[in-house]
Structures are given as structure tokens and as C-alpha cells.
PDB file of C-alpha atoms in Angstrom:
ATOM      1  CA  MET A1038      -8.730 -16.594 -23.131  1.00  0.00           C
ATOM      2  CA  LEU A1039      -8.092 -13.252 -21.381  1.00  0.00           C
ATOM      3  CA  SER A1040     -11.510 -12.377 -21.753  1.00  0.00           C
ATOM      4  CA  ARG A1041     -13.036 -15.726 -19.660  1.00  0.00           C
ATOM      5  CA  PRO A1042     -13.644 -15.264 -16.192  1.00  0.00           C
ATOM      6  CA  PHE A1043     -10.942 -17.418 -15.070  1.00  0.00           C
ATOM      7  CA  GLY A1044      -8.336 -16.748 -17.955  1.00  0.00           C
ATOM      8  CA  MET A1045      -6.739 -14.226 -16.583  1.00  0.00           C
ATOM      9  CA  LEU A1046      -6.191 -16.162 -13.436  1.00  0.00           C
ATOM     10  CA  ALA A1047      -5.076 -19.172 -15.109  1.00  0.00           C
ATOM     11  CA  ILE A1048      -2.197 -17.166 -16.677  1.00  0.00           C
ATOM     12  CA  ASN A1049      -1.132 -15.950 -13.431  1.00  0.00           C
ATOM     13  CA  ILE A1050      -0.817 -19.181 -11.993  1.00  0.00           C
ATOM     14  CA  VAL A1051       0.878 -20.380 -14.983  1.00  0.00           C
ATOM     15  CA  ALA A1052       3.398 -17.628 -14.745  1.00  0.00           C
ATOM     16  CA  VAL A1053       4.083 -18.266 -11.074  1.00  0.00           C
ATOM     17  CA  VAL A1054       4.879 -21.991 -11.705  1.00  0.00           C
ATOM     18  CA  VAL A1055       7.470 -20.914 -14.645  1.00  0.00           C
ATOM     19  CA  GLY A1056       8.785 -18.496 -12.431  1.00  0.00           C
ATOM     20  CA  ILE A1057       9.222 -21.123  -9.622  1.00  0.00           C
ATOM     21  CA  LEU A1058      10.659 -23.763 -12.137  1.00  0.00           C
ATOM     22  CA  LEU A1059      13.318 -21.013 -13.057  1.00  0.00           C
ATOM     23  CA  TRP A1060      14.487 -20.340  -9.600  1.00  0.00           C
ATOM     24  CA  GLY A1061      14.665 -23.928  -9.028  1.00  0.00           C
ATOM     25  CA  LEU A1062      17.106 -24.428 -12.607  1.00  0.00           C
ATOM     26  CA  VAL A1063      19.017 -21.485 -11.771  1.00  0.00           C
ATOM     27  CA  THR A1064      19.681 -22.432  -8.128  1.00  0.00           C
ATOM     28  CA  SER A1065      20.329 -26.101  -9.204  1.00  0.00           C
ATOM     29  CA  PHE A1066      23.340 -25.026 -11.108  1.00  0.00           C
ATOM     30  CA  GLY A1067      24.597 -23.254  -8.672  1.00  0.00           C
ATOM     31  CA  VAL A1068      24.805 -19.859 -11.031  1.00  0.00           C
ATOM     32  CA  VAL A1069      23.506 -17.402  -7.986  1.00  0.00           C
ATOM     33  CA  GLY A1070      24.131 -18.307  -4.001  1.00  0.00           C
ATOM     34  CA  LEU A1071      20.227 -18.539  -3.504  1.00  0.00           C
ATOM     35  CA  PRO A1072      18.373 -21.297  -1.930  1.00  0.00           C
ATOM     36  CA  THR A1073      16.121 -23.325  -3.979  1.00  0.00           C
ATOM     37  CA  PRO A1074      12.518 -23.343  -3.874  1.00  0.00           C
ATOM     38  CA  LEU A1075      12.302 -26.803  -1.790  1.00  0.00           C
ATOM     39  CA  ALA A1076      14.611 -25.330   0.783  1.00  0.00           C
ATOM     40  CA  VAL A1077      12.574 -22.234   1.248  1.00  0.00           C
ATOM     41  CA  ALA A1078       9.235 -24.379   1.385  1.00  0.00           C
ATOM     42  CA  LYS A1079      10.791 -26.700   3.997  1.00  0.00           C
ATOM     43  CA  GLN A1080      11.578 -23.563   6.048  1.00  0.00           C
ATOM     44  CA  ALA A1081       8.291 -22.234   5.603  1.00  0.00           C
ATOM     45  CA  VAL A1082       6.897 -25.364   6.839  1.00  0.00           C
ATOM     46  CA  ILE A1083       8.979 -25.295  10.097  1.00  0.00           C
ATOM     47  CA  GLN A1084       8.021 -21.911  10.743  1.00  0.00           C
ATOM     48  CA  ALA A1085       4.569 -22.535   9.962  1.00  0.00           C
ATOM     49  CA  GLU A1086       4.539 -25.563  12.389  1.00  0.00           C
ATOM     50  CA  ASN A1087       6.286 -23.798  15.334  1.00  0.00           C
ATOM     51  CA  GLY A1088       3.625 -20.829  14.856  1.00  0.00           C
ATOM     52  CA  LEU A1089       6.593 -18.246  14.277  1.00  0.00           C
ATOM     53  CA  LEU A1090       5.614 -17.903  10.660  1.00  0.00           C
ATOM     54  CA  TRP A1091       2.008 -17.179  11.590  1.00  0.00           C
ATOM     55  CA  SER A1092       2.756 -14.576  14.677  1.00  0.00           C
ATOM     56  CA  ASP A1093       5.517 -12.692  12.498  1.00  0.00           C
ATOM     57  CA  ALA A1094       2.927 -12.208   9.835  1.00  0.00           C
ATOM     58  CA  LEU A1095       0.008 -10.992  11.825  1.00  0.00           C
ATOM     59  CA  ALA A1096       2.381  -8.482  13.711  1.00  0.00           C
ATOM     60  CA  SER A1097       3.293  -7.220  10.449  1.00  0.00           C
ATOM     61  CA  LEU A1098       0.024  -7.236   8.872  1.00  0.00           C
ATOM     62  CA  GLY A1099      -1.722  -5.523  11.968  1.00  0.00           C
ATOM     63  CA  ARG A1100       1.049  -2.861  11.610  1.00  0.00           C
ATOM     64  CA  VAL A1101       0.263  -2.045   7.654  1.00  0.00           C
ATOM     65  CA  PHE A1102      -3.401  -2.085   8.121  1.00  0.00           C
ATOM     66  CA  THR A1103      -4.081  -0.125  11.162  1.00  0.00           C
ATOM     67  CA  GLY A1104      -1.140   2.878   9.653  1.00  0.00           C
ATOM     68  CA  PHE A1105      -2.430   2.248   6.050  1.00  0.00           C
ATOM     69  CA  ALA A1106      -6.092   2.836   7.275  1.00  0.00           C
ATOM     70  CA  LEU A1107      -5.543   5.634   9.389  1.00  0.00           C
ATOM     71  CA  GLY A1108      -3.700   7.290   6.466  1.00  0.00           C
ATOM     72  CA  ILE A1109      -6.361   6.937   4.021  1.00  0.00           C
ATOM     73  CA  LEU A1110      -9.073   8.071   6.286  1.00  0.00           C
ATOM     74  CA  VAL A1111      -7.098  11.298   7.006  1.00  0.00           C
ATOM     75  CA  ALA A1112      -5.849  11.704   3.259  1.00  0.00           C
ATOM     76  CA  ILE A1113      -9.220  11.687   1.609  1.00  0.00           C
ATOM     77  CA  PRO A1114     -11.004  14.476   3.439  1.00  0.00           C
ATOM     78  CA  VAL A1115      -7.751  16.698   3.138  1.00  0.00           C
ATOM     79  CA  GLY A1116      -7.619  15.894  -0.496  1.00  0.00           C
ATOM     80  CA  PHE A1117     -10.820  17.019  -1.138  1.00  0.00           C
ATOM     81  CA  LEU A1118     -10.420  20.121   1.171  1.00  0.00           C
ATOM     82  CA  MET A1119      -7.363  20.950  -1.012  1.00  0.00           C
ATOM     83  CA  GLY A1120      -8.946  20.411  -4.183  1.00  0.00           C
ATOM     84  CA  TRP A1121     -12.168  22.186  -3.500  1.00  0.00           C
ATOM     85  CA  TYR A1122     -11.403  25.216  -1.455  1.00  0.00           C
ATOM     86  CA  LYS A1123      -8.461  27.046  -2.352  1.00  0.00           C
ATOM     87  CA  ILE A1124      -7.496  28.424   0.766  1.00  0.00           C
ATOM     88  CA  ALA A1125      -7.030  25.207   2.141  1.00  0.00           C
ATOM     89  CA  ARG A1126      -4.853  24.469  -0.436  1.00  0.00           C
ATOM     90  CA  ALA A1127      -2.819  27.139  -0.108  1.00  0.00           C
ATOM     91  CA  ILE A1128      -2.613  26.566   3.957  1.00  0.00           C
ATOM     92  CA  ILE A1129      -1.990  22.670   3.412  1.00  0.00           C
ATOM     93  CA  GLU A1130      -0.371  22.032   0.245  1.00  0.00           C
ATOM     94  CA  PRO A1131       2.952  23.577   1.409  1.00  0.00           C
ATOM     95  CA  TYR A1132       3.391  21.065   4.271  1.00  0.00           C
ATOM     96  CA  VAL A1133       2.615  18.015   2.050  1.00  0.00           C
ATOM     97  CA  GLN A1134       4.627  18.883  -0.439  1.00  0.00           C
ATOM     98  CA  PHE A1135       7.631  19.543   2.080  1.00  0.00           C
ATOM     99  CA  PHE A1136       7.083  16.301   3.970  1.00  0.00           C
ATOM    100  CA  ARG A1137       6.808  14.423   0.216  1.00  0.00           C
ATOM    101  CA  THR A1138      10.277  15.113  -0.338  1.00  0.00           C
ATOM    102  CA  ILE A1139      11.505  13.639   2.960  1.00  0.00           C
ATOM    103  CA  PRO A1140      11.331   9.879   2.761  1.00  0.00           C
ATOM    104  CA  PRO A1141       9.136   8.075   5.494  1.00  0.00           C
ATOM    105  CA  LEU A1142      12.128   6.076   6.212  1.00  0.00           C
ATOM    106  CA  ALA A1143      14.297   8.747   7.378  1.00  0.00           C
ATOM    107  CA  ILE A1144      11.656   9.674  10.160  1.00  0.00           C
ATOM    108  CA  ILE A1145      11.967   6.384  11.729  1.00  0.00           C
ATOM    109  CA  PRO A1146      15.035   7.294  13.925  1.00  0.00           C
ATOM    110  CA  LEU A1147      13.031  10.595  14.715  1.00  0.00           C
ATOM    111  CA  ALA A1148       9.882   8.738  15.499  1.00  0.00           C
ATOM    112  CA  ILE A1149      11.791   6.108  17.899  1.00  0.00           C
ATOM    113  CA  VAL A1150      13.463   8.872  19.782  1.00  0.00           C
ATOM    114  CA  THR A1151      10.465  10.585  20.619  1.00  0.00           C
ATOM    115  CA  MET A1152       7.879   7.852  20.613  1.00  0.00           C
ATOM    116  CA  GLY A1153       9.897   4.987  21.819  1.00  0.00           C
ATOM    117  CA  ILE A1154       9.872   1.387  20.723  1.00  0.00           C
ATOM    118  CA  ASP A1155       6.682  -0.068  20.827  1.00  0.00           C
ATOM    119  CA  GLU A1156       4.126  -0.087  18.212  1.00  0.00           C
ATOM    120  CA  MET A1157       2.987   3.836  17.980  1.00  0.00           C
ATOM    121  CA  PRO A1158       6.559   5.080  15.972  1.00  0.00           C
ATOM    122  CA  LYS A1159       6.037   2.075  13.270  1.00  0.00           C
ATOM    123  CA  ILE A1160       2.275   2.853  12.904  1.00  0.00           C
ATOM    124  CA  PHE A1161       3.329   6.975  12.679  1.00  0.00           C
ATOM    125  CA  VAL A1162       5.614   6.331   9.567  1.00  0.00           C
ATOM    126  CA  ILE A1163       3.240   3.797   8.027  1.00  0.00           C
ATOM    127  CA  PHE A1164       0.436   6.317   8.299  1.00  0.00           C
ATOM    128  CA  LEU A1165       2.707   8.911   6.996  1.00  0.00           C
ATOM    129  CA  ALA A1166       3.652   6.688   4.005  1.00  0.00           C
ATOM    130  CA  SER A1167      -0.095   5.801   2.989  1.00  0.00           C
ATOM    131  CA  PHE A1168      -1.406   9.554   3.872  1.00  0.00           C
ATOM    132  CA  LEU A1169       1.391  11.459   1.623  1.00  0.00           C
ATOM    133  CA  SER A1170       0.431   9.073  -1.242  1.00  0.00           C
ATOM    134  CA  SER A1171      -3.224   8.995  -1.011  1.00  0.00           C
ATOM    135  CA  VAL A1172      -3.508  12.901  -0.157  1.00  0.00           C
ATOM    136  CA  VAL A1173      -1.845  13.808  -3.469  1.00  0.00           C
ATOM    137  CA  ALA A1174      -3.918  11.650  -5.694  1.00  0.00           C
ATOM    138  CA  THR A1175      -6.953  12.794  -4.071  1.00  0.00           C
ATOM    139  CA  TYR A1176      -6.326  16.278  -4.362  1.00  0.00           C
ATOM    140  CA  GLN A1177      -5.161  15.743  -8.165  1.00  0.00           C
ATOM    141  CA  GLY A1178      -8.654  13.771  -8.314  1.00  0.00           C
ATOM    142  CA  VAL A1179     -10.710  16.702  -7.642  1.00  0.00           C
ATOM    143  CA  ILE A1180      -9.027  19.793  -9.403  1.00  0.00           C
ATOM    144  CA  SER A1181      -8.946  17.136 -12.687  1.00  0.00           C
ATOM    145  CA  VAL A1182     -12.606  16.622 -12.511  1.00  0.00           C
ATOM    146  CA  ASP A1183     -14.124  18.367 -15.916  1.00  0.00           C
ATOM    147  CA  ARG A1184     -15.386  21.821 -15.358  1.00  0.00           C
ATOM    148  CA  THR A1185     -18.189  21.588 -17.831  1.00  0.00           C
ATOM    149  CA  MET A1186     -19.825  18.688 -15.392  1.00  0.00           C
ATOM    150  CA  ILE A1187     -19.905  21.396 -12.942  1.00  0.00           C
ATOM    151  CA  ASN A1188     -21.225  23.996 -14.561  1.00  0.00           C
ATOM    152  CA  ALA A1189     -24.161  21.532 -16.088  1.00  0.00           C
ATOM    153  CA  ALA A1190     -24.833  20.702 -12.547  1.00  0.00           C
ATOM    154  CA  ARG A1191     -24.972  24.573 -11.501  1.00  0.00           C
ATOM    155  CA  VAL A1192     -27.256  25.218 -14.575  1.00  0.00           C
ATOM    156  CA  LEU A1193     -29.534  22.573 -13.284  1.00  0.00           C
ATOM    157  CA  GLY A1194     -29.940  24.025  -9.703  1.00  0.00           C
ATOM    158  CA  ALA A1195     -27.582  22.048  -7.637  1.00  0.00           C
ATOM    159  CA  ASN A1196     -25.721  23.619  -4.546  1.00  0.00           C
ATOM    160  CA  ASP A1197     -22.532  23.183  -3.361  1.00  0.00           C
ATOM    161  CA  PHE A1198     -23.047  20.309  -1.254  1.00  0.00           C
ATOM    162  CA  THR A1199     -24.924  18.143  -4.157  1.00  0.00           C
ATOM    163  CA  ILE A1200     -22.370  19.215  -6.548  1.00  0.00           C
ATOM    164  CA  PHE A1201     -19.467  17.836  -4.488  1.00  0.00           C
ATOM    165  CA  ARG A1202     -21.660  14.800  -3.735  1.00  0.00           C
ATOM    166  CA  ARG A1203     -22.739  14.053  -7.315  1.00  0.00           C
ATOM    167  CA  VAL A1204     -20.095  15.148  -9.208  1.00  0.00           C
ATOM    168  CA  ILE A1205     -16.793  15.624  -7.695  1.00  0.00           C
ATOM    169  CA  VAL A1206     -16.858  12.479  -5.468  1.00  0.00           C
ATOM    170  CA  PRO A1207     -17.782  10.058  -8.433  1.00  0.00           C
ATOM    171  CA  ALA A1208     -15.537  11.698 -10.709  1.00  0.00           C
ATOM    172  CA  SER A1209     -12.505  11.621  -8.456  1.00  0.00           C
ATOM    173  CA  LEU A1210     -12.642   7.755  -7.088  1.00  0.00           C
ATOM    174  CA  PRO A1211     -10.448   6.404 -10.061  1.00  0.00           C
ATOM    175  CA  TYR A1212      -7.742   9.039  -9.017  1.00  0.00           C
ATOM    176  CA  ILE A1213      -8.336   8.195  -5.246  1.00  0.00           C
ATOM    177  CA  MET A1214      -8.233   4.316  -5.752  1.00  0.00           C
ATOM    178  CA  VAL A1215      -4.789   4.579  -7.520  1.00  0.00           C
ATOM    179  CA  GLY A1216      -3.690   6.833  -4.300  1.00  0.00           C
ATOM    180  CA  VAL A1217      -4.882   4.054  -1.988  1.00  0.00           C
ATOM    181  CA  ARG A1218      -3.020   1.267  -4.052  1.00  0.00           C
ATOM    182  CA  ILE A1219       0.084   3.357  -4.059  1.00  0.00           C
ATOM    183  CA  GLY A1220      -0.204   3.937  -0.338  1.00  0.00           C
ATOM    184  CA  LEU A1221      -0.624   0.407   0.340  1.00  0.00           C
ATOM    185  CA  GLY A1222       2.585  -0.520  -1.349  1.00  0.00           C
ATOM    186  CA  SER A1223       4.438   2.392   0.489  1.00  0.00           C
ATOM    187  CA  SER A1224       3.037   0.939   3.753  1.00  0.00           C
ATOM    188  CA  TRP A1225       4.459  -2.217   3.413  1.00  0.00           C
ATOM    189  CA  SER A1226       7.816  -1.227   2.263  1.00  0.00           C
ATOM    190  CA  THR A1227       7.738   1.198   5.362  1.00  0.00           C
ATOM    191  CA  VAL A1228       6.537  -1.506   7.834  1.00  0.00           C
ATOM    192  CA  VAL A1229       9.532  -3.782   6.664  1.00  0.00           C
ATOM    193  CA  ALA A1230      12.232  -0.755   6.987  1.00  0.00           C
ATOM    194  CA  ALA A1231      10.636  -0.176  10.701  1.00  0.00           C
ATOM    195  CA  GLU A1232      11.123  -3.592  11.815  1.00  0.00           C
ATOM    196  CA  LEU A1233      14.743  -3.917  10.669  1.00  0.00           C
ATOM    197  CA  ILE A1234      15.353  -0.936  12.838  1.00  0.00           C
ATOM    198  CA  ALA A1235      13.206  -1.498  16.114  1.00  0.00           C
ATOM    199  CA  ALA A1236      11.104  -4.232  16.603  1.00  0.00           C
ATOM    200  CA  GLN A1237      10.774  -7.556  18.675  1.00  0.00           C
ATOM    201  CA  SER A1238       8.260  -9.280  16.196  1.00  0.00           C
ATOM    202  CA  GLY A1239       7.350  -9.085  12.370  1.00  0.00           C
ATOM    203  CA  LEU A1240       8.583 -10.088   9.132  1.00  0.00           C
ATOM    204  CA  GLY A1241      11.016  -7.582   8.693  1.00  0.00           C
ATOM    205  CA  PHE A1242      12.504  -8.423  12.181  1.00  0.00           C
ATOM    206  CA  ARG A1243      12.694 -12.138  10.893  1.00  0.00           C
ATOM    207  CA  MET A1244      14.672 -11.189   8.007  1.00  0.00           C
ATOM    208  CA  GLN A1245      17.299  -9.011  10.207  1.00  0.00           C
ATOM    209  CA  GLN A1246      17.654 -12.112  12.606  1.00  0.00           C
ATOM    210  CA  ALA A1247      18.302 -14.568   9.916  1.00  0.00           C
ATOM    211  CA  GLN A1248      20.921 -12.052   8.180  1.00  0.00           C
ATOM    212  CA  LEU A1249      22.815 -12.188  11.220  1.00  0.00           C
ATOM    213  CA  TYR A1250      23.472 -16.143  10.599  1.00  0.00           C
ATOM    214  CA  TYR A1251      23.121 -15.994   6.636  1.00  0.00           C
ATOM    215  CA  ASP A1252      19.730 -18.113   6.905  1.00  0.00           C
ATOM    216  CA  LEU A1253      18.835 -17.240   3.131  1.00  0.00           C
ATOM    217  CA  ALA A1254      15.799 -19.585   3.390  1.00  0.00           C
ATOM    218  CA  THR A1255      14.166 -17.693   6.278  1.00  0.00           C
ATOM    219  CA  ILE A1256      14.858 -14.337   4.491  1.00  0.00           C
ATOM    220  CA  PHE A1257      13.089 -16.000   1.651  1.00  0.00           C
ATOM    221  CA  VAL A1258      10.126 -16.836   3.701  1.00  0.00           C
ATOM    222  CA  SER A1259       9.991 -13.634   4.872  1.00  0.00           C
ATOM    223  CA  LEU A1260       9.982 -11.946   1.747  1.00  0.00           C
ATOM    224  CA  ILE A1261       7.457 -14.465  -0.129  1.00  0.00           C
ATOM    225  CA  SER A1262       5.009 -13.765   2.953  1.00  0.00           C
ATOM    226  CA  ILE A1263       5.285  -9.824   2.600  1.00  0.00           C
ATOM    227  CA  GLY A1264       4.398 -10.066  -1.275  1.00  0.00           C
ATOM    228  CA  ILE A1265       1.587 -12.659  -0.857  1.00  0.00           C
ATOM    229  CA  LEU A1266       0.084 -10.228   1.940  1.00  0.00           C
ATOM    230  CA  GLY A1267       0.781  -7.087  -0.249  1.00  0.00           C
ATOM    231  CA  LEU A1268      -0.642  -8.836  -3.321  1.00  0.00           C
ATOM    232  CA  ILE A1269      -3.905 -10.034  -1.079  1.00  0.00           C
ATOM    233  CA  MET A1270      -4.322  -6.635   0.121  1.00  0.00           C
ATOM    234  CA  ASP A1271      -3.878  -5.359  -3.185  1.00  0.00           C
ATOM    235  CA  ARG A1272      -6.536  -7.519  -4.901  1.00  0.00           C
ATOM    236  CA  ILE A1273      -9.036  -6.713  -2.033  1.00  0.00           C
ATOM    237  CA  VAL A1274      -8.249  -2.807  -3.178  1.00  0.00           C
ATOM    238  CA  MET A1275      -8.802  -3.499  -6.900  1.00  0.00           C
ATOM    239  CA  ALA A1276     -12.054  -5.338  -6.073  1.00  0.00           C
ATOM    240  CA  ILE A1277     -13.400  -2.547  -4.189  1.00  0.00           C
ATOM    241  CA  ASP A1278     -11.957  -0.200  -7.095  1.00  0.00           C
ATOM    242  CA  GLY A1279     -13.847  -2.338  -9.367  1.00  0.00           C
ATOM    243  CA  VAL A1280     -17.649  -2.043  -7.416  1.00  0.00           C
ATOM    244  CA  LEU A1281     -16.990   1.747  -6.651  1.00  0.00           C
ATOM    245  CA  THR A1282     -16.047   2.754 -10.515  1.00  0.00           C
ATOM    246  CA  ALA A1283     -18.227   0.513 -12.221  1.00  0.00           C
ATOM    247  CA  TRP A1284     -19.379   3.064 -14.412  1.00  0.00           C
ATOM    248  CA  GLN A1285     -15.752   3.655 -15.470  1.00  0.00           C
ATOM    249  CA  GLU A1286     -14.921   2.179 -18.976  1.00  0.00           C
ATOM    250  CA  LYS A1287     -11.956   0.197 -18.600  1.00  0.00           C
ATOM    251  CA  LEU A1288      -9.419  -1.796 -21.171  1.00  0.00           C
TER     252      LEU A1288
END
């Protein structure tokens, strides 16, 4: 069944349905103080009808996409520089490793103080989260290229630019796409934290407001929305990965 075109999708749907049924079963017995799936669905309908859900989702999605895209666009060439040129590695790597030890969430207060409470600090911390994840993956991909392929290309008369374009870049793509997926997850976790601290819209902001009134249904609506949006973006990245690395044998 897994080898059929829609086999995996069918199993995914069944797994989600079973999870919702288990959720409903647990909450119906009052085992934990969580809202029922029906209560969450009703709250989602209410927020969708008044436009609140759509505006919050678009606000968070816009921040994530902007910061994530900027982080990836900067991380990939920087990672290639670090991997290909030792002098660039010696200069850049200490800064990358230093900032990697500092959680992007810890920079949020500093970003707010220096950049204000508009969109800039939120996008900046998302950019930093996606950049740090992707630059390391790209760098690792470059230094992991089989040296035999590089030497073979040199024997055949290829110059450095040709080797970089025809050997290094394709061989590094699987690593790069892993970094992109990790950066995407980091972007979503960072934007929620940023919206919890300083925002007037967004799914994280809505959860903070719901927390004040102990509105668990609204919190669940925002959580599920974040999960769905993140899952959709991840599937898009996986589809791009499938096209770019179609040559790679996979299980």
C-alpha cells in the first residue's frame, strides 16, 4: 500500500482521524482539562467567520516567509564560501558558532529595544533562526563532497568554477534541503515566541490573549493553525527537494 501513489496519503489521513478520535475520547471522560475537538472546531468557525483567524494566520505567515526566505538566501552562499574557501571559513565560522550557542529567542528583547516593536525585530529573529540552521547544513554539505569526484573533474580538465557548479552544488543539495527544513521549523517556533512578546496580530499574539482569559479553545485553534501552515510549507519544501535531488537514491 505504501508503494502506491496515494497509499502514504491515505495512511496519513487515517492517522489524523484516529488522533482526533483519541483526543475526543480522552476529553469526553474529563481525564485532562482540554477542550473537545468539537469545541475547538466551533471556535475555529467563529474566528474564520469574523476574519480573525485569517488575519492572524496571514500576519504570522508573512513574517515567517519573509524572515525564512531572507535567511535561506543569505545562508546558502555564506555556507558555500565557508566550505569552498578556507580563509572564508576561518573568518566566518567563529561568528556562526558563537551565535549558534545563543538561542534566537534570547535576542528578541535586544531586537525590540534596538529596532522597536514593529515588524523589523520579528523578521530579524526569524531570519537569524533560519540562517543559522541553513548555513551550517550548507557548509557541511560542501566539505562532505567526495574528494574523488573533485579530483576526477580536475583530471578531465574542469576549472574551479566548473567543479563548483557541476560537482559541489549538486552534491551539497541534499544537505542544503535538510537545513532548509530545519530552518523552516525554527522560523515558526521563533515567530510564535516573538508574537508572544511584542505583537498586535498573529497566531502567537492570539494565544497570549486567550491565555489571559483561559480560553483553551482559541489556544488550540492557533496551535493547530500553526501546525497546518508549517506542515504545508514543509511539504512544499519536500516537493522542491524531490525535484532538485531526483538523482539521489532514497528509501
